[in-house]
Every structure is written in C-alpha cells, then in structure tokens.
Coordinates of C-alpha atoms in Angstrom, one line a residue:
Chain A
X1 CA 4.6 10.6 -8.3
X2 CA 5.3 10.4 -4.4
X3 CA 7.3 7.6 -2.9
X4 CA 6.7 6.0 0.1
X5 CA 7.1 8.7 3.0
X6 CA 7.8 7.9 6.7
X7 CA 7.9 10.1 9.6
X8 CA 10.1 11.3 11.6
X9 CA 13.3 10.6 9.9
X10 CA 14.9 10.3 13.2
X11 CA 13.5 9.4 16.5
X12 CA 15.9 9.5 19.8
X13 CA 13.9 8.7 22.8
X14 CA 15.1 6.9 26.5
X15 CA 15.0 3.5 27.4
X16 CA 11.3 2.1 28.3
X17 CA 9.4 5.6 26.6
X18 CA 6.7 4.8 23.9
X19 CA 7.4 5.7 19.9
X20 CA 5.0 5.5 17.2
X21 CA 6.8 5.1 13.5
X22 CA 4.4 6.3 10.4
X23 CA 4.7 4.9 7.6
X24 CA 2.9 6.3 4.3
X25 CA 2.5 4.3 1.6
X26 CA 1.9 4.7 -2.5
X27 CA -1.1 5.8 -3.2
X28 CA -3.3 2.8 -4.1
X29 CA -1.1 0.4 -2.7
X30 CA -2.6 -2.5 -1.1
X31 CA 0.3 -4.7 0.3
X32 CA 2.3 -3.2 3.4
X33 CA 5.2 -4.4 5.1
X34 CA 7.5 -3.4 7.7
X35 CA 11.2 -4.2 8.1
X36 CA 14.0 -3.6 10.6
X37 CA 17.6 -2.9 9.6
X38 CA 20.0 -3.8 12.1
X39 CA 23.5 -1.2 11.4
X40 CA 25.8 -3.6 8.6
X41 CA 22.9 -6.3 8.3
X42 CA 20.1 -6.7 5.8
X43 CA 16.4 -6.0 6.5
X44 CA 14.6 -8.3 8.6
X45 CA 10.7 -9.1 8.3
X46 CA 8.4 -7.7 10.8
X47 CA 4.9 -7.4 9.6
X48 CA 2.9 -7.5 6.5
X49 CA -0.5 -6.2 5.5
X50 CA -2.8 -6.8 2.9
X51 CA -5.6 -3.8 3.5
X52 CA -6.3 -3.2 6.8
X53 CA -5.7 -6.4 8.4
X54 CA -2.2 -7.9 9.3
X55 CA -1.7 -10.7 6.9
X56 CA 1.6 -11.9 8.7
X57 CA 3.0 -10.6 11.7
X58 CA 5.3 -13.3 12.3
X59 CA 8.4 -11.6 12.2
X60 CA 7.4 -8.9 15.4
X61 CA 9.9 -10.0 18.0
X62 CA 7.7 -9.9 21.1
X63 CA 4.2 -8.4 22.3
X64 CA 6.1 -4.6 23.0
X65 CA 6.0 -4.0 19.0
X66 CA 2.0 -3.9 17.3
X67 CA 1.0 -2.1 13.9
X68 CA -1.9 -0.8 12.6
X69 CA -3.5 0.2 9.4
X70 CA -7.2 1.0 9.9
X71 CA -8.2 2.6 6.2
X72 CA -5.8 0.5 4.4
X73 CA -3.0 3.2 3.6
X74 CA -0.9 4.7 5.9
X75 CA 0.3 2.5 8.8
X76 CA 2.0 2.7 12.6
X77 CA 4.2 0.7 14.1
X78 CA 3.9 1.3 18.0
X79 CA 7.0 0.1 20.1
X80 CA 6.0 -0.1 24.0
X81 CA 8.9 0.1 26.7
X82 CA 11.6 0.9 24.2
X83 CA 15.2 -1.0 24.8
X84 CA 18.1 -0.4 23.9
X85 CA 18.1 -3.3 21.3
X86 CA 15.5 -2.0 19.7
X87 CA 17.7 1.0 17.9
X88 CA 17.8 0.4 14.4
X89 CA 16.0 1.7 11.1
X90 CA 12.6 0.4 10.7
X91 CA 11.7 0.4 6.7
X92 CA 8.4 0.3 5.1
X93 CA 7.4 -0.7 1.8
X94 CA 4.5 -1.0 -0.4
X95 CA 3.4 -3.0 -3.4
X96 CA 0.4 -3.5 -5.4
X97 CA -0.1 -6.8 -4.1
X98 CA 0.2 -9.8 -5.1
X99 CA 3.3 -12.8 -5.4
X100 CA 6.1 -11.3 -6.0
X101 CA 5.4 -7.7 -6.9
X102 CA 7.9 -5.0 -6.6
X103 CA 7.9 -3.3 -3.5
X104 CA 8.7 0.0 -3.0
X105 CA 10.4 1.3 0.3
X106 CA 10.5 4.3 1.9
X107 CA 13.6 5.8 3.6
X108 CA 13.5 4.3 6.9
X109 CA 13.1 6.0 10.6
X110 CA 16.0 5.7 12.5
X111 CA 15.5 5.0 16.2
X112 CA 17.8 5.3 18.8
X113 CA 17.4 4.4 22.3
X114 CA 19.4 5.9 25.3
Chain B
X1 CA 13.4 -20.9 8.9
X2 CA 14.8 -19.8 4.8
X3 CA 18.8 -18.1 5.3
X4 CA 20.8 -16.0 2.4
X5 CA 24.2 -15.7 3.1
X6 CA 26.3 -13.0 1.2
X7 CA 29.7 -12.8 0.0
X8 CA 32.0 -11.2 0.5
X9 CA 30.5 -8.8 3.6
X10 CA 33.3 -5.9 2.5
X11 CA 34.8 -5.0 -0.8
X12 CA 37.0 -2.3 -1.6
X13 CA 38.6 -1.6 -4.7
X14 CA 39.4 0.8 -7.6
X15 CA 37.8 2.3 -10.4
X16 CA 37.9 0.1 -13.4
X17 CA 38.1 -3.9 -11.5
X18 CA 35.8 -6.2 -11.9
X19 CA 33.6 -7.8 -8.8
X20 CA 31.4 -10.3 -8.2
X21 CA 29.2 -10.9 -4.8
X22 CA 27.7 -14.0 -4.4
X23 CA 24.5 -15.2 -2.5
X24 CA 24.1 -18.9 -1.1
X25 CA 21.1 -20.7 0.6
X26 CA 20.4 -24.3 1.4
X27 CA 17.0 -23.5 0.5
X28 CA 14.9 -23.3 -2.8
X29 CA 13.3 -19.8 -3.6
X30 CA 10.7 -19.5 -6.4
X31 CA 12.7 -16.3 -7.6
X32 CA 15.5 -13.7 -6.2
X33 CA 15.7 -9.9 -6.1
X34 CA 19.3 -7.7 -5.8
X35 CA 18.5 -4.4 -4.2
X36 CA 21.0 -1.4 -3.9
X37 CA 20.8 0.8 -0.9
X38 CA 22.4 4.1 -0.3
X39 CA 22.8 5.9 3.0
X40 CA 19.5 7.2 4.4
X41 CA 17.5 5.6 1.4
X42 CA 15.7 2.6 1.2
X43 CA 16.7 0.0 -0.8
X44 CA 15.9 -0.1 -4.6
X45 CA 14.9 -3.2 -6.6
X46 CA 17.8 -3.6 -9.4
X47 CA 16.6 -7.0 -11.2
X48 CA 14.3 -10.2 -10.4
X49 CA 15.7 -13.6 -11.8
X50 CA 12.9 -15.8 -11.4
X51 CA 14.1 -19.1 -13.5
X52 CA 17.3 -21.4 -12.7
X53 CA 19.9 -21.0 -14.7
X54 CA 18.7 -17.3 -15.7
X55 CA 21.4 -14.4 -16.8
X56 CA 19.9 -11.0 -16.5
X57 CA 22.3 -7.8 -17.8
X58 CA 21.4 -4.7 -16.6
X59 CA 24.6 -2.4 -18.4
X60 CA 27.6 -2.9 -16.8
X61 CA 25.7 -5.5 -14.0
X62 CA 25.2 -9.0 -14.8
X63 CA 23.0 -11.0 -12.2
X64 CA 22.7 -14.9 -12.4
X65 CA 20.1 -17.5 -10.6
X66 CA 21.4 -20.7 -9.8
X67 CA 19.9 -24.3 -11.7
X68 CA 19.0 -25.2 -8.2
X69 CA 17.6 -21.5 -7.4
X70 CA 19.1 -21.6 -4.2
X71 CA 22.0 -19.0 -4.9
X72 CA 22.9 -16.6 -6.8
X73 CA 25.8 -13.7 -8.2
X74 CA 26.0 -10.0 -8.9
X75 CA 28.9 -9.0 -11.6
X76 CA 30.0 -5.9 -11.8
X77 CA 32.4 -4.9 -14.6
X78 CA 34.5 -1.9 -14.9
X79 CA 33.4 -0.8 -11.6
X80 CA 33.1 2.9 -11.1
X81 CA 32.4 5.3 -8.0
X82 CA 28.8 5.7 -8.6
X83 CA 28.7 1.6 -7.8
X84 CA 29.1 2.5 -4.5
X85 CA 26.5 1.3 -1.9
X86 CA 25.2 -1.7 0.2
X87 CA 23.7 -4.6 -2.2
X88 CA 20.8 -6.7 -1.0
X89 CA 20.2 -9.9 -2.4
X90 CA 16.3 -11.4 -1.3
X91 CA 14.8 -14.2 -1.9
X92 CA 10.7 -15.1 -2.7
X93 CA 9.8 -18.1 -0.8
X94 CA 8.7 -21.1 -2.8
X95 CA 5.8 -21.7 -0.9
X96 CA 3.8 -20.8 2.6
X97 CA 3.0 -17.7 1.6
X98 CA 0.4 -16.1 -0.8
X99 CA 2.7 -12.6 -1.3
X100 CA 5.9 -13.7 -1.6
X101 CA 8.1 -13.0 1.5
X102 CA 11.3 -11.5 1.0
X103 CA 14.4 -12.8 3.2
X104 CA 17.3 -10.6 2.5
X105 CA 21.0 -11.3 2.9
X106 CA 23.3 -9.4 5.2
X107 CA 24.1 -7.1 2.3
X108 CA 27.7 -6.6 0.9
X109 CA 28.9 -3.0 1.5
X110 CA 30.7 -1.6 -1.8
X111 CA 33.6 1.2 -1.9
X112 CA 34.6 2.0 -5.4
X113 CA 37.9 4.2 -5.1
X114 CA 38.8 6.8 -8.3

C-alpha cells in the first residue's frame, strides 16, 4: 500500500518568500505529526494532530510557521517570511492513533533558504 | 523539557566488528523506539522496548531498555555494509500526553567499510 507522500521533495526559495510543505498521510490515519530535521541532528517536534484539529502545537518555534488539516488527511505546514534558519527537512508522519502507535514517516521536504 | 543524548555521534568501522550506541536521559520514558534512517528517507521504526530491563534481538541487532528506563543501547554484531545509516533512538513520554510524544536523540551516523 502507499506510504506517507510529501510534496515537493525539494523547495529552494529566498529569504522572507512564503512556502507551503504538503504532507499526505496513510490512508485512514488519524494521528499527524510534523517534524524538523536540522542537517547531523535528530528530528525535532513541531506539531501534532489528531483529525482535524492541532492536538499539540507546542513545538512550532514562533507565529511565522502554522499547519492545517481541514478533512483530517492530508496536512500543510505554511512558513511565512522564510529565514535562513529555517533550512532543514521538515518530516511528516502518520499513525493510527493512539499511545504509542507506530508512526510512519514520509520522506521529508527539504528546504533551503537563500 | 525530556533530553536523549546519543553515543557515540560518529562511528566508522569495518565489516565484521562489533558496535554498540548508546542512549542516556535523566528522565523516565514509559518506553523507547530505535529508528534507522537512510539518505532522503524518513526514518523507519526498528524495535520498541517498552519494560526496564527488556532485551529485544532483531538478527544480528540487539536493543536493551534500561531498569530505570531512562537509557538505552543498540548492539550490532558482525556489522556489515548494509548497516549503514543514521540511528534514531526516541523516547515515549511517561506522562503529559495522551499520544505518546516522541523526543529523538541527535542520531549516531554509521559507516560500515568492506
């Protein structure tokens, strides 16, 4: 069966443009969540869903970054006046829901800034 | 705020040795996950040790959980050149949450030399 997808793969835009990072989940997965891999570190928390709402968005490092997920599938993380620390990959994964479930992620978007 | 620390951040070495990596926190997580992650992929789950004191063996990997579940180790034996990625460990929190957060280690990047 399908994976997680995300799209683009690759994103290189200038320093204070807009991006939007999609993020398509398992089909019939509930649970979303969002990560940011730094180059050499581990992922680090940005976001979780549970449906459409944002169960925990605790880990979004300021007001320039929001995500959506209006019909409970496939999500967008918006980044407004991109900088130069925000380059990185941005991972999504999906579960079933619930403590500790397996999630699945997808292959990341890499985003560079100029 | 919960902290893995991994060890050692590099390892290089030739077919056949034997490694371990190691993962240390001052805090308590209800259970651990190792993830390996290849370039351009997301990470993949490899095992979840969820008791203290628990020894999983997945083939030539051997994964341990701490008594005090606050650290844990990755054994490799007879490494070969398909063992060659980034390793994740990430702890669940023990409590806050109803989904199980995952904070994830720095990651120990693997070179396994023929």
């Amino acid at each position: 069966g399908a994976g997680v997808s995300q799209t683009p793969s690759n994103k290189v835009t200038e320093k204070g443009k807009y991006v939007e990072l999609r993020c398509d989940p398992i089909s019939g997965h509930t649970a979303l969540y969002w990560y940011r891999q730094s180059l050499g570190q581990g992922p680090e928390f940005l976001i979780y869903f549970q449906g459409t709402g944002a169960a925990d968005d605790s880990g979004l490092p300021n007001d320039r970054f929001f995500a959506v997920r209006p019909e409970g599938s496939v999500s967008t993380l918006k980044i407004q006046r991109t900088e130069r620390g925000d380059s990185a990959v941005y991972l999504c994964a999906s579960t079933e829901g619930g403590f500790g479930r397996e999630q699945f992620f997808g292959p990341g978007t890499r985003l560079t800034v100029l | 705020t919960q902290l893995l620390e991994q060890s050692p951040q590099f390892l290089s070495i030739q077919e056949g040795e034997n490694l371990t990596v190691y993962c240390n926190s001052s805090s308590v997580f209800s259970s651990l996950q190792w993830y390996r992650q290849e370039p351009g992929e997301g990470p993949v789950l490899l095992v979840t040790v969820v008791t203290g004191g628990e020894v999983k063996k997945l083939k030539r990997l051997t994964f341990q959980f701490g008594d005090a579940r606050k650290d844990s180790s990755l054994h490799i034996t007879a490494a070969q050149p398909g063992d060659t990625g980034l390793y994740l460990c990430a702890g669940i929190n023990a409590g806050g949450t109803s989904y199980g957060k995952l904070t994830f280690g720095q990651g120990t990047i693997l070179t396994v030399h023929p």
